[in-house]
Short mmCIF file of C-alpha atoms and ligand atoms in Angstrom, two decimals:
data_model
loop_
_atom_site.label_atom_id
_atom_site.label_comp_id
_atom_site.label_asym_id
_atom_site.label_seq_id
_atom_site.Cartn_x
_atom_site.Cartn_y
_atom_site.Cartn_z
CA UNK A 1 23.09 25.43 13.24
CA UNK A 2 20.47 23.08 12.12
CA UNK A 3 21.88 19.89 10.84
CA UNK A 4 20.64 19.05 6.83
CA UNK A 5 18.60 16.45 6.83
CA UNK A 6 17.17 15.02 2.97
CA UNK A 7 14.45 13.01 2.38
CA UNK A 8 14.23 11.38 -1.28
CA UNK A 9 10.32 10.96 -2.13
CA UNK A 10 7.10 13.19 -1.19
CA UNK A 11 5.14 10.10 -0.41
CA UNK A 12 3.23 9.12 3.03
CA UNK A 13 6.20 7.97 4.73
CA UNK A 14 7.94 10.93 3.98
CA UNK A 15 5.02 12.91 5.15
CA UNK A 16 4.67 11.39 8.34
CA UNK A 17 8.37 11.34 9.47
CA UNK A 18 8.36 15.48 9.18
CA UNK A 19 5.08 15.49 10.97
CA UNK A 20 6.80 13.41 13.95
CA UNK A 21 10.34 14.80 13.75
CA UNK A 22 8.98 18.36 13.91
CA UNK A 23 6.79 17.80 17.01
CA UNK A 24 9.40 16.16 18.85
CA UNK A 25 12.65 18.27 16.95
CA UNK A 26 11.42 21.62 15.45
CA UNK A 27 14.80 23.39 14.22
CA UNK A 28 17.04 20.10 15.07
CA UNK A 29 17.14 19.55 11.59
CA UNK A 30 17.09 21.76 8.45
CA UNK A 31 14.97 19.44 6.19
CA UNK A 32 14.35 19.05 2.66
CA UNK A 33 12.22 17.03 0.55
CA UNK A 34 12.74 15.99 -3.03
CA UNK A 35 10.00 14.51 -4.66
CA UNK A 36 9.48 13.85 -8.20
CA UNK A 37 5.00 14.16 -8.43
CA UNK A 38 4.53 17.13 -9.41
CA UNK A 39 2.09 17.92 -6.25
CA UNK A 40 2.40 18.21 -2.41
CA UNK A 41 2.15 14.63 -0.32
CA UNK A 42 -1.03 13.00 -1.03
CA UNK A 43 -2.58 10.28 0.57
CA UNK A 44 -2.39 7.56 -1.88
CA UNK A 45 -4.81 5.24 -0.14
CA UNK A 46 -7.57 7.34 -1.55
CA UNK A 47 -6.71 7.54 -4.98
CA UNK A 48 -9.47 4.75 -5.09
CA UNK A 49 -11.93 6.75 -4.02
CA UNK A 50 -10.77 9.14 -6.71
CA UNK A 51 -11.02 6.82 -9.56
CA UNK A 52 -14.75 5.79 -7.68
CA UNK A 53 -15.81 9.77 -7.85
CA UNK A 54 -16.25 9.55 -4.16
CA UNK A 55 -13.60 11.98 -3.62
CA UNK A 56 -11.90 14.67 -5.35
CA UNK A 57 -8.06 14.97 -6.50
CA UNK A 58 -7.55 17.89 -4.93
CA UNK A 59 -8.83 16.74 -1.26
CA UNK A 60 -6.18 14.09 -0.90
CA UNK A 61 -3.25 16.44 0.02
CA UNK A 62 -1.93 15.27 3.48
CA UNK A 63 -0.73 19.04 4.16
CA UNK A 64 -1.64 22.22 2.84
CA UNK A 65 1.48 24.23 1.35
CA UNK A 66 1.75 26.26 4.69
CA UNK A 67 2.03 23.32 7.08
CA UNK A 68 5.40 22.86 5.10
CA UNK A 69 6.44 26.61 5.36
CA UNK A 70 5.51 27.00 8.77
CA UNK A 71 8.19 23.82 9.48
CA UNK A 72 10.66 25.77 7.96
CA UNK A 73 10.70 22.69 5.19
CA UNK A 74 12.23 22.90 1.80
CA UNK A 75 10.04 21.05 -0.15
CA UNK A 76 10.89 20.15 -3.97
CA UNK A 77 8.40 18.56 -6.03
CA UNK A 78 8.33 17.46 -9.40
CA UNK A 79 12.34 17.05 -8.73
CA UNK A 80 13.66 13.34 -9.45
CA UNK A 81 16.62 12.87 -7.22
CA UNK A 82 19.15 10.94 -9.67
CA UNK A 83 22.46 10.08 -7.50
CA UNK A 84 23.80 9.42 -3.84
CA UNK A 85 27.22 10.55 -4.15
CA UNK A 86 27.64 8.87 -0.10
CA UNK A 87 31.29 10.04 0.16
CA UNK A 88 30.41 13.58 -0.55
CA UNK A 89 27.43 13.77 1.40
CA UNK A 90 25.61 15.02 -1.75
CA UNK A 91 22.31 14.37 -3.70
CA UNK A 92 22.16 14.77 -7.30
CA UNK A 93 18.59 16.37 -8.61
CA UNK A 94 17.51 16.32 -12.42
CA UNK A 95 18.29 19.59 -13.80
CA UNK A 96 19.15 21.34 -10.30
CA UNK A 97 21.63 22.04 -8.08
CA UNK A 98 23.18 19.02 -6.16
CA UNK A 99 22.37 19.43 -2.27
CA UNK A 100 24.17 18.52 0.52
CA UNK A 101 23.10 16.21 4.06
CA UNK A 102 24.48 15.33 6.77
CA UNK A 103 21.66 12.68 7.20
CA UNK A 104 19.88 11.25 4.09
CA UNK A 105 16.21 9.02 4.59
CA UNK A 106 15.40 7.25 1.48
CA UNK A 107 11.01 6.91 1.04
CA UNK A 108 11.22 6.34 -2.32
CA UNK A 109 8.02 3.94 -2.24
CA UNK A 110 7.42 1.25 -5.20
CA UNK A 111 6.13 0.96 -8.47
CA UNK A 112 3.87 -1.05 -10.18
CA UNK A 113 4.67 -4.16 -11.68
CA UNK A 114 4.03 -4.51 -15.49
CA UNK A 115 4.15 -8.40 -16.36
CA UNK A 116 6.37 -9.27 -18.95
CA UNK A 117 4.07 -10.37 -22.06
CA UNK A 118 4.11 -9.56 -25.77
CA UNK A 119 1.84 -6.62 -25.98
CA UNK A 120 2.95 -4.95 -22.48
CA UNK A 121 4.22 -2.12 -24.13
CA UNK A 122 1.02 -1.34 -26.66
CA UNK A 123 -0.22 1.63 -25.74
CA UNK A 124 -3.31 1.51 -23.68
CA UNK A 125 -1.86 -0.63 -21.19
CA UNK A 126 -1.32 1.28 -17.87
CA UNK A 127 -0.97 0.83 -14.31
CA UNK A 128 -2.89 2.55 -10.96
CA UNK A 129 0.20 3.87 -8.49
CA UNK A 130 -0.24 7.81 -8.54
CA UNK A 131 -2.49 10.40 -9.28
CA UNK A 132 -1.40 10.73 -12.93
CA UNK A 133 -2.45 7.44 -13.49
CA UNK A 134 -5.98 8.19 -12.25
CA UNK A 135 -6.47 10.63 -14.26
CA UNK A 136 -5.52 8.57 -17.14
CA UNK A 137 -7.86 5.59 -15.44
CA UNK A 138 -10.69 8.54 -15.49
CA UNK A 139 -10.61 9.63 -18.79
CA UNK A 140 -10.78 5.69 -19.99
CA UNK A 141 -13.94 5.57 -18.04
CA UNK A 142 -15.48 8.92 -19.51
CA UNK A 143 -15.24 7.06 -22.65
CA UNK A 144 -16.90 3.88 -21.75
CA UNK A 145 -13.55 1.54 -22.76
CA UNK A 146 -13.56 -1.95 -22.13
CA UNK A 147 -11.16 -2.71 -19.64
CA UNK A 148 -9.17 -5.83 -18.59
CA UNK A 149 -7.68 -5.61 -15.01
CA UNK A 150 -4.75 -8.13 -14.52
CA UNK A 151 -4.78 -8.66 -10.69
CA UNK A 152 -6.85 -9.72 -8.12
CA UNK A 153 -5.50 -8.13 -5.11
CA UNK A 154 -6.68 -4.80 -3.82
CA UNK A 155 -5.17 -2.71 -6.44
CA UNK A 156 -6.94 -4.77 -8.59
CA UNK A 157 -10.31 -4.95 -7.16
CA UNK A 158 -9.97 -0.91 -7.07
CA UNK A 159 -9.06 -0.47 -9.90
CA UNK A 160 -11.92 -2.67 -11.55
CA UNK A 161 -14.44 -1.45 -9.26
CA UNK A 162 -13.60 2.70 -10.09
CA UNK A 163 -13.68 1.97 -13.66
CA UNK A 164 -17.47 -0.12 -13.65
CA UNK A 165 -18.60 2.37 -11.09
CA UNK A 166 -17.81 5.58 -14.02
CA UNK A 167 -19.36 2.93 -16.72
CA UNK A 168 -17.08 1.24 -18.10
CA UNK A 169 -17.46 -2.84 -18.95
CA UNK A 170 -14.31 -4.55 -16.58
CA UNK A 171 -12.82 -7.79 -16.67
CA UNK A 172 -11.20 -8.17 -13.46
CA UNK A 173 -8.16 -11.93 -14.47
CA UNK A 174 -6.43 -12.96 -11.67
CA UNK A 175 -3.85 -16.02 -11.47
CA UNK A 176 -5.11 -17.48 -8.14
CA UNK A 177 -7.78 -19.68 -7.63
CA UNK A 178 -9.28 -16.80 -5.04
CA UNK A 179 -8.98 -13.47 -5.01
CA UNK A 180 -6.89 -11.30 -2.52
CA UNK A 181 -5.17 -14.37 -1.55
CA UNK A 182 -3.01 -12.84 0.88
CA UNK A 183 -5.64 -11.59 3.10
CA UNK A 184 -8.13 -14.17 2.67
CA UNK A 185 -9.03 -17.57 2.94
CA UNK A 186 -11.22 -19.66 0.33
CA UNK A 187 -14.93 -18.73 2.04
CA UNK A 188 -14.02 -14.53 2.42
CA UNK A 189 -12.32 -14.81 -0.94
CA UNK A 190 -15.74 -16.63 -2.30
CA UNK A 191 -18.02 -14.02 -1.03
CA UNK A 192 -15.92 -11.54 -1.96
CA UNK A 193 -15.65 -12.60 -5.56
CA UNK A 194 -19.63 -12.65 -5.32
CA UNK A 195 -19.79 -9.19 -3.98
CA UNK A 196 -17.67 -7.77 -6.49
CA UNK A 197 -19.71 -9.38 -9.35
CA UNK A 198 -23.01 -8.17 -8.46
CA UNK A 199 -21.47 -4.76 -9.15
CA UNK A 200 -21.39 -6.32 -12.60
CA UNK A 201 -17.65 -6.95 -12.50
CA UNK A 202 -16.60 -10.44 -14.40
CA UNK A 203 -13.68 -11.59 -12.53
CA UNK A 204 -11.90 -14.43 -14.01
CA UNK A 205 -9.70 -16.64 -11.68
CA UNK A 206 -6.72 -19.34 -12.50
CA UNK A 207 -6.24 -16.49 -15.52
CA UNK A 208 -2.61 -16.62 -16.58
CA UNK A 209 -2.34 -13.56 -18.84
CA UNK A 210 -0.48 -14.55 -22.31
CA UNK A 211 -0.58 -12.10 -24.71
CA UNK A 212 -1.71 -8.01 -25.17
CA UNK A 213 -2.71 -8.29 -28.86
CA UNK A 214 -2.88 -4.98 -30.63
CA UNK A 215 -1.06 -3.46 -33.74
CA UNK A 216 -0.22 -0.39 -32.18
CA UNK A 217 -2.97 -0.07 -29.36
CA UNK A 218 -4.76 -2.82 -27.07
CA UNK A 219 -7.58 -4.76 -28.81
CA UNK A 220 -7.42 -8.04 -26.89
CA UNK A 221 -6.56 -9.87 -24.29
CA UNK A 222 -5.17 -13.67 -24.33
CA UNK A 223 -4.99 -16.12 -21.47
CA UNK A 224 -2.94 -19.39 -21.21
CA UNK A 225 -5.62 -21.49 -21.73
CA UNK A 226 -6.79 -20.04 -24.75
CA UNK A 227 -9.67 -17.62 -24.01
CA UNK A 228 -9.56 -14.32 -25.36
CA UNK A 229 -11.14 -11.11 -24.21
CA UNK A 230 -12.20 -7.51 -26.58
CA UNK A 231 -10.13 -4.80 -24.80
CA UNK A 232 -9.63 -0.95 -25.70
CA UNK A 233 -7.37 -1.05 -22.37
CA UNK A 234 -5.59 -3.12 -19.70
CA UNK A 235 -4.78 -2.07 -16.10
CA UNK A 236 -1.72 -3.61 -14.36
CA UNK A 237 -2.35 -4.27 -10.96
CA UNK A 238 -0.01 -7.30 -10.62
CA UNK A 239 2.10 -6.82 -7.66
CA UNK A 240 4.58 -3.62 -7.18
CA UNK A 241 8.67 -3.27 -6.26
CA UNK A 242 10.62 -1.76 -4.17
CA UNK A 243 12.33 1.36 -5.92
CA UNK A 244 15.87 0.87 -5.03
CA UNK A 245 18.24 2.00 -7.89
CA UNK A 246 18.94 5.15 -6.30
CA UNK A 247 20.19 2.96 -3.33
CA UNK A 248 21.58 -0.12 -5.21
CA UNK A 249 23.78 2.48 -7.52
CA UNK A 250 25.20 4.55 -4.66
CA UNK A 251 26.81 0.89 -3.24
CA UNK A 252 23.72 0.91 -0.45
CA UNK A 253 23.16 -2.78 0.36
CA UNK A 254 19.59 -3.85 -1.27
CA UNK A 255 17.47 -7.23 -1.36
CA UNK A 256 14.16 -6.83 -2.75
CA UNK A 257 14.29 -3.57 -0.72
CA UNK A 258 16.41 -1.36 0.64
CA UNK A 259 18.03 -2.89 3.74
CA UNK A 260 17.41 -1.42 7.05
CA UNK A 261 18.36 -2.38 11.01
CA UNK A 262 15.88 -2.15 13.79
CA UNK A 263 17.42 2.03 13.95
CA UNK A 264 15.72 2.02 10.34
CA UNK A 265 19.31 2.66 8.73
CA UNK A 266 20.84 0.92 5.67
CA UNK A 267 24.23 -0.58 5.74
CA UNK A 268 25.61 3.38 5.08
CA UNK A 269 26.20 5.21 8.40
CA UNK A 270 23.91 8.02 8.54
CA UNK A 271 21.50 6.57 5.52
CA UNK A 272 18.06 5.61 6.60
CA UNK A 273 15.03 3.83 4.52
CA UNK A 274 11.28 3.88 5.64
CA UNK A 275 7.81 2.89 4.11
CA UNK A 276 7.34 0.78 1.30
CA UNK A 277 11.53 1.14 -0.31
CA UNK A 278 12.71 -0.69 2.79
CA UNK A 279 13.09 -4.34 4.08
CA UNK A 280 13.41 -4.98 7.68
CA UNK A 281 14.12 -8.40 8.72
CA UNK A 282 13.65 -9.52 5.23
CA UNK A 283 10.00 -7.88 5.46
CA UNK A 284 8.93 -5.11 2.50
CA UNK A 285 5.46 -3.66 3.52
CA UNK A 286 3.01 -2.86 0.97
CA UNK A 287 0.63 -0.91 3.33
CA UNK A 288 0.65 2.73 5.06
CA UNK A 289 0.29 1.69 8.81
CA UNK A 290 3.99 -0.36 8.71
CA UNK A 291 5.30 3.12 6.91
CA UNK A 292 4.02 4.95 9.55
CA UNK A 293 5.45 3.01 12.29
CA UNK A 294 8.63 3.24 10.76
CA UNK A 295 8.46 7.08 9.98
CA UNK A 296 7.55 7.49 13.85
CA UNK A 297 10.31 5.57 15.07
CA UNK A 298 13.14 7.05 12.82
CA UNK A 299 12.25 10.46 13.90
CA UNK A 300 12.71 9.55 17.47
CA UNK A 301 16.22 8.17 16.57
CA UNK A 302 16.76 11.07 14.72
CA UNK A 303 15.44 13.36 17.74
CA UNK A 304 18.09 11.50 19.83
CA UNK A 305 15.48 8.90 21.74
CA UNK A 306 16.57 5.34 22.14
CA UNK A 307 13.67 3.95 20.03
CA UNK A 308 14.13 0.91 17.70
CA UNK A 309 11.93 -1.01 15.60
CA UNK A 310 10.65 -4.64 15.87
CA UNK A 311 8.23 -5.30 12.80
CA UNK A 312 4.78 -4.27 12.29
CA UNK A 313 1.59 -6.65 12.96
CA UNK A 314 0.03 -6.22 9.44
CA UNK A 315 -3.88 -5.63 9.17
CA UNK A 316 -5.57 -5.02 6.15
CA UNK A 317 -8.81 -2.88 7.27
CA UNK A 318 -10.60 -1.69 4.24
CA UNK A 319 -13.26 -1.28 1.90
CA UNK A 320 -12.53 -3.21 -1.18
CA UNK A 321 -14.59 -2.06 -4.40
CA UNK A 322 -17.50 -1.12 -1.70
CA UNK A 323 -17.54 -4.15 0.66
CA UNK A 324 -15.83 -3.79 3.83
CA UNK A 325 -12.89 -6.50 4.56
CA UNK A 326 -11.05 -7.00 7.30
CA UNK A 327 -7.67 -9.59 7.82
CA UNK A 328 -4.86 -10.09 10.31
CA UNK A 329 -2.58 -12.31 11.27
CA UNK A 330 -2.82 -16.02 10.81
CA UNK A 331 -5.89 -15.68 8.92
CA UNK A 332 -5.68 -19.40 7.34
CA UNK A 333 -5.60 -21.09 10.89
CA UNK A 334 -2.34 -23.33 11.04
CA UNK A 335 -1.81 -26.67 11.97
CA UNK A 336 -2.96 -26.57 15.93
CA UNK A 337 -5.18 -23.87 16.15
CA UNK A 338 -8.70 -23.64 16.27
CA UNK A 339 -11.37 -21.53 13.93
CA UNK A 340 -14.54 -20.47 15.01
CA UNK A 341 -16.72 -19.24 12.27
CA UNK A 342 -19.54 -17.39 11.55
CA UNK A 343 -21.13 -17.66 7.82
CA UNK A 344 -24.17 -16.10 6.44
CA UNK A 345 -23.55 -15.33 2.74
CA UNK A 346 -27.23 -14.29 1.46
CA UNK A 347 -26.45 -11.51 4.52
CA UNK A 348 -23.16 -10.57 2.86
CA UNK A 349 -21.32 -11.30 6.20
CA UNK A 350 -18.38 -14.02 7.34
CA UNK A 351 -16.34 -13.66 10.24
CA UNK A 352 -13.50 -16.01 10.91
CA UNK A 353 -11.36 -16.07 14.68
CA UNK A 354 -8.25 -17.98 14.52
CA UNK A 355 -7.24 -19.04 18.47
CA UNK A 356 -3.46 -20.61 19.06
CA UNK A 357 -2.82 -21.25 22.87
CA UNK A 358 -5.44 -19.52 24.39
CA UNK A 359 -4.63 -16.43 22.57
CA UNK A 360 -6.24 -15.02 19.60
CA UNK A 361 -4.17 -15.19 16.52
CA UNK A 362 -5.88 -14.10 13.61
CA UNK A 363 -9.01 -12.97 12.19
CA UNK A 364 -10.82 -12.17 8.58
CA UNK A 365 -14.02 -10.42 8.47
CA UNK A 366 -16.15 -9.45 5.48
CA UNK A 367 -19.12 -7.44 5.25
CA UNK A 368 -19.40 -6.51 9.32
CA UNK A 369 -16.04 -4.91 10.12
CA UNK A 370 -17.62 -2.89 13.47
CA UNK A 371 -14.97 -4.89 16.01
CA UNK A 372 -11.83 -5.07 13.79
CA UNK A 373 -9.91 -3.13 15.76
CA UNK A 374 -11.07 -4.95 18.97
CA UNK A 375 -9.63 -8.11 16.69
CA UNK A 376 -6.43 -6.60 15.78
CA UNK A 377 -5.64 -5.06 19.63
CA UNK A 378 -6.51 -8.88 20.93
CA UNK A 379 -3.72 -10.08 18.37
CA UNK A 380 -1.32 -7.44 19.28
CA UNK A 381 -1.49 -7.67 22.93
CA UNK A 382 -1.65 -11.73 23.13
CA UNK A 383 -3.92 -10.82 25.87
CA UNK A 384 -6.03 -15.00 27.02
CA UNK A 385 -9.20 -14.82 25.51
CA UNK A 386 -10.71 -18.07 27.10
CA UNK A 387 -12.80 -15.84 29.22
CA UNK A 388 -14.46 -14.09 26.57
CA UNK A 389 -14.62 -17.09 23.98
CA UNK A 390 -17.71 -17.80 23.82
CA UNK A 391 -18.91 -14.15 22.96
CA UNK A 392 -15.65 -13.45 21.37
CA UNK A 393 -17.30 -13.93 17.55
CA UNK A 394 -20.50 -11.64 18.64
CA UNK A 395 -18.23 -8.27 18.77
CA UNK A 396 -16.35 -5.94 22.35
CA UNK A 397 -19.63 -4.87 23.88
CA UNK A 398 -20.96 -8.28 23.99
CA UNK A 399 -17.80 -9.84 25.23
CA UNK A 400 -16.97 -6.71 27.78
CA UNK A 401 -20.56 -7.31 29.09
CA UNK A 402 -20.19 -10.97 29.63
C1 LIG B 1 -4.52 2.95 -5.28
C2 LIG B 1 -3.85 2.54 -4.01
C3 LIG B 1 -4.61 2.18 -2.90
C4 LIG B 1 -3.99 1.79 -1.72
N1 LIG B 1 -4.77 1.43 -0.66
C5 LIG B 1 -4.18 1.09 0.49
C6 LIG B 1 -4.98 0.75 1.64
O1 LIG B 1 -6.21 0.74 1.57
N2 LIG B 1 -4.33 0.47 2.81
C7 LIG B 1 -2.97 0.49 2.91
O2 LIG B 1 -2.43 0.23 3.98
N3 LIG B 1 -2.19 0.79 1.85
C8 LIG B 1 -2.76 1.09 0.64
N4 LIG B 1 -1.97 1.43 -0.43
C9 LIG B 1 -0.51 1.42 -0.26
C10 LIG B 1 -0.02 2.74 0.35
O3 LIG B 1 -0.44 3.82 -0.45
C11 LIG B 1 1.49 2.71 0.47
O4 LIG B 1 1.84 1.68 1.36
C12 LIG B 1 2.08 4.03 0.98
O5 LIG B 1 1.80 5.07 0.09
C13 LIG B 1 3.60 3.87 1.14
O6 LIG B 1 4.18 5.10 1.44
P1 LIG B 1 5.66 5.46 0.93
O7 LIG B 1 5.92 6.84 1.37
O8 LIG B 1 6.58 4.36 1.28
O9 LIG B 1 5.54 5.42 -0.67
P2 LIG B 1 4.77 6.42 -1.62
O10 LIG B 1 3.57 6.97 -0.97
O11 LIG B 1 4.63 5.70 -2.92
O12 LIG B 1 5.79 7.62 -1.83
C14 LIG B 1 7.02 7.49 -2.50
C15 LIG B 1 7.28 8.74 -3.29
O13 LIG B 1 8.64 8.79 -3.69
C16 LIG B 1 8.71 9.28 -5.02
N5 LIG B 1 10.02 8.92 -5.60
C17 LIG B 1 10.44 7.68 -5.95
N6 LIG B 1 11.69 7.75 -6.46
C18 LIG B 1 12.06 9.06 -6.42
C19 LIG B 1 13.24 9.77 -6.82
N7 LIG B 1 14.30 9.15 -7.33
N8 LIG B 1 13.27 11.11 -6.67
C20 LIG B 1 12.21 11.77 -6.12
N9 LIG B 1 11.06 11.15 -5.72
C21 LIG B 1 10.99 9.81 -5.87
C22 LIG B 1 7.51 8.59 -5.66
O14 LIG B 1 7.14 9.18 -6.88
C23 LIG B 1 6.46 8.80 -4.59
O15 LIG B 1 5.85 10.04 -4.71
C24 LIG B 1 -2.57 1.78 -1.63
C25 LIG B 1 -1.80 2.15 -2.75
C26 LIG B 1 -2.42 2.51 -3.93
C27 LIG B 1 -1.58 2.88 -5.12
#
C-alpha cells in the first residue's frame, strides 16, 4: 500500500519535489496536491515575461495535465487547504472533503507585501505574485494608466518595465538610495538605474511612500518629503512573507517562516516545509534555485536516502526589465578582501570579482553575464584562483587558456 503523502500549494517547489520523488519513488507514495490557483503549476519566474508580452500565459505550465496522471498524482487546484488537524493526520479543504496523510509537506510560498499607508486599500492598488495579478497588470496597460510602482527590487523593476513596455507611463519609488540593493552595490545599482530609465522608466530613489490619495479609486501618490505623483494605479512590489498561518494555527513552530531542520521537517514529526514558506537556519529564500534544492533533498529523505540539507549559495542570474544582471555572494567586498573591477558604462557593462583568501568570494555583473556561472561554480567550490587572477575578470575560456 502506498503511503499518503499531501502537499499544501501547486507552486514550483511543490512541482519539483513530485518530479524528484517520482523518479527516485514511483508508487512509494500515494500523493496529492492541494493548491488553491485555479491552474496547473506554473513557473512563476516568467510571469514577467508575461506582463512584457514576450511570452504567453498559457506556456508557463511546468507540466502538462498528463505528466500528473501518468504519476498516479491527485492533483486539486483551485482548493485552499484551511486546517492541519496534526493529531488526526487530516487536512481540512474549503468546501471538500477533509483528506488524510501519513506525511504532510507544506510549499505554501509567500505573498506580497502591501505597505501599510492610508490609501492601501483604494481600489486600484494591486500587487504582481500570480497569474491573476498579471492579468489584472495587463489590462491596466491596455488602457494606458499611469502607474506608480512602490519597490525597487526585481519585482519592482518587472513590474515597471512590463507595464512601460505595453505603454503605459511608470513611476518606478523605491526607499533605498540604489536600486536592488540586495544584489548590488552602488556602481551596478547606478547603471542599472540608467538602463532602466532609457526605457523611459522614472525611478525615484530615497522615496518613502506616505499616502494613496483617492476617494474611492487611486488618483495620487504622496511621498514623505512632500512630492506628489498623478496615478490611475499603484503596484506593490515591496517585499513578500512567508505564508505560515496554516502552520502557525495547527501549533507548527514558525519565525518569519515555517521552521525546518537540515531533513527539511518542522518541529511536527512527519511535517515537512520547502521553497519560499520555510526558514532553515534562520534563512527564508525568495528565489526558485534554494526551493529546488530543498524539493530535491526532501524527496530523497522521503525515498529513504540519508540526504540532508546545508543552505543554498544564493545567485541572482537574470534579466531585469531587459538588462542582464548577475550577483553572488559577498558582492559588497568586506573588510579584507580585494575587488577587481571592470567599468565601462557608455558600453552598458560592469563586472565586479570579490577575492577573500585566495578564493573567489563574490561577484556582480551587469550587462555581460556570458561567465556567471563560471563565477558562481568558483564561489561554490572555494576552488584558489591565484593562478587564473589575472585573466579571471576577462571570462573561462580566457582563464582555461592561460
Ligand atoms: C513575477 C515574479 C518573478 C520572479 N522572478 C524570479 C527570478 O527571476 N528568479 C528567482 O529565483 N525567483 C524569482 N521569483 C521567485 C520565485 O517565483 C519563487 O521563489 C518560487 O515560485 C517559490 O516557489 P514556492 O513553491 O515556494 O512558492 P510558489 O511558487 O509561490 O507556490 C506556492 C503555492 O501555494 C499556494 N498556496 C498558498 N497557501 C495555500 C493554501 N492554504 N492552500 C492551497 N494552496 C496554497 C499559492 O497560491 C501558490 O500557488 C519571482 C517571483 C515572481 C512573483
Amino acid at each position: 500500500m502506498s503511503e499518503p503523502l499531501v502537499i499544501v500549494g501547486n507552486g514550483m517547489a511543490a512541482a519539483c519535489l513530485v518530479d524528484e520523488l517520482t523518479k527516485i519513488a514511483l508508487g512509494r507514495y500515494a500523493i496529492a496536491v492541494i493548491g488553491d490557483e485555479p491552474r496547473l503549476a506554473y513557473n512563476r519566474v516568467l510571469l514577467s515575461s508575461v506582463l512584457a508580452g514576450e511570452t504567453a500565459s498559457h506556456d508557463i505550465e511546468l507540466r502538462a495535465a498528463s505528466w500528473w496522471r501518468d504519476r498516479g498524482v491527485t492533483l486539486k487546484y483551485g482548493c485552499v487547504a484551511t486546517e492541519i488537524d496534526v493529531g488526526r493526520r487530516e487536512l481540512k479543504i474549503a468546501g471538500e472533503e477533509s483528506i488524510g496523510f501519513s506525511k504532510l509537506v507544506l510549499t505554501t510560498g509567500s505573498s506580497a507585501l502591501r505597505l501599510n499607508v492610508p490609501g492601501s486599500d483604494l481600489a486600484g492598488v494591486h500587487t504582481f505574485r500570480d497569474s491573476r495579478d498579471v492579468d489584472i497588470l495587463l489590462a491596466l496597460a491596455a488602457q494606458k494608466k499611469r502607474v506608480v510602482v512602490v519597490g525597487g527590487g526585481l519585482l519592482g523593476l518587472e513590474a515597471a518595465y512590463g507595464l512601460a513596455k505595453a505603454g503605459s507611463p511608470v513611476t518606478l519609488v523605491h526607499l533605498m538610495d540604489r536600486l536592488m540593493e540586495r544584489q548590488l552595490d552602488a556602481p551596478a545599482a547606478a547603471l542599472l538605474k540608467m538602463l532602466v530609465e532609457r526605457k523611459g522608466i522614472e525611478i525615484l530613489l530615497n522615496a518613502n511612500t506616505a499616502h494613496i490619495h483617492g476617494e474611492s479609486r487611486v488618483e495620487a501618490v504622496e511621498l514623505a518629503d512632500g512630492r506628489r505623483m498623478e496615478a490611475e494605479a499603484v503596484i506593490f512590489a515591496a517585499g513578500i512573507r512567508p505564508n505560515v498561518a496554516l502552520a502557525r494555527e495547527a501549533g507548527i513552530a514558525v519565525n518569519r517562516g515555517i521552521v525546518v531542520d537540515d531533513h527539511l521537517q518542522t518541529g511536527t514529526e512527519g511535517v515537512y516545509a520547502i521553497g519560499e514558506c520555510a526558514e532553515h537556519r534562520g534563512i527564508c529564500y525568495g528565489l526558485v534555485e534554494p526551493a529546488y534544492e530543498q524539493a530535491r533533498v526532501l524527496a530523497r529523505h522521503l525515498a529513504g536516502d540519508d540526504a540532508s540539507y546545508g543552505g543554498s549559495i544564493v545567485a541572482t542570474n537574470l534579466k531585469v526589465s531587459g538588462v542582464s544582471v548577475f550577483s553572488a555572494g559577498d558582492f559588497i567586498g568586506a573588510d579584507g578582501t580585494e575587488s577587481i573591477v571592470l567599468s565601462d558604462v557608455n558600453h552598458g557593462t560592469y563586472k565586479k570579482l570579490v577575492v577573500a583568501d585566495g578564493r573567489l568570494t563574490g561577484a556582480v555583473l551587469i550587462g555581460d553575464v556570458g561567465d556567471a556561472l563560471w563565477y558562481l561554480e568558483l564561489i561554490r567550490s572555494r576552488q584558489p584562483v591565484a593562478p587564473i587572477r589575472a585573466e579571471m575578470m576577462f571570462g573561462r575560456s580566457l582563464a582555461e587558456a592561460a
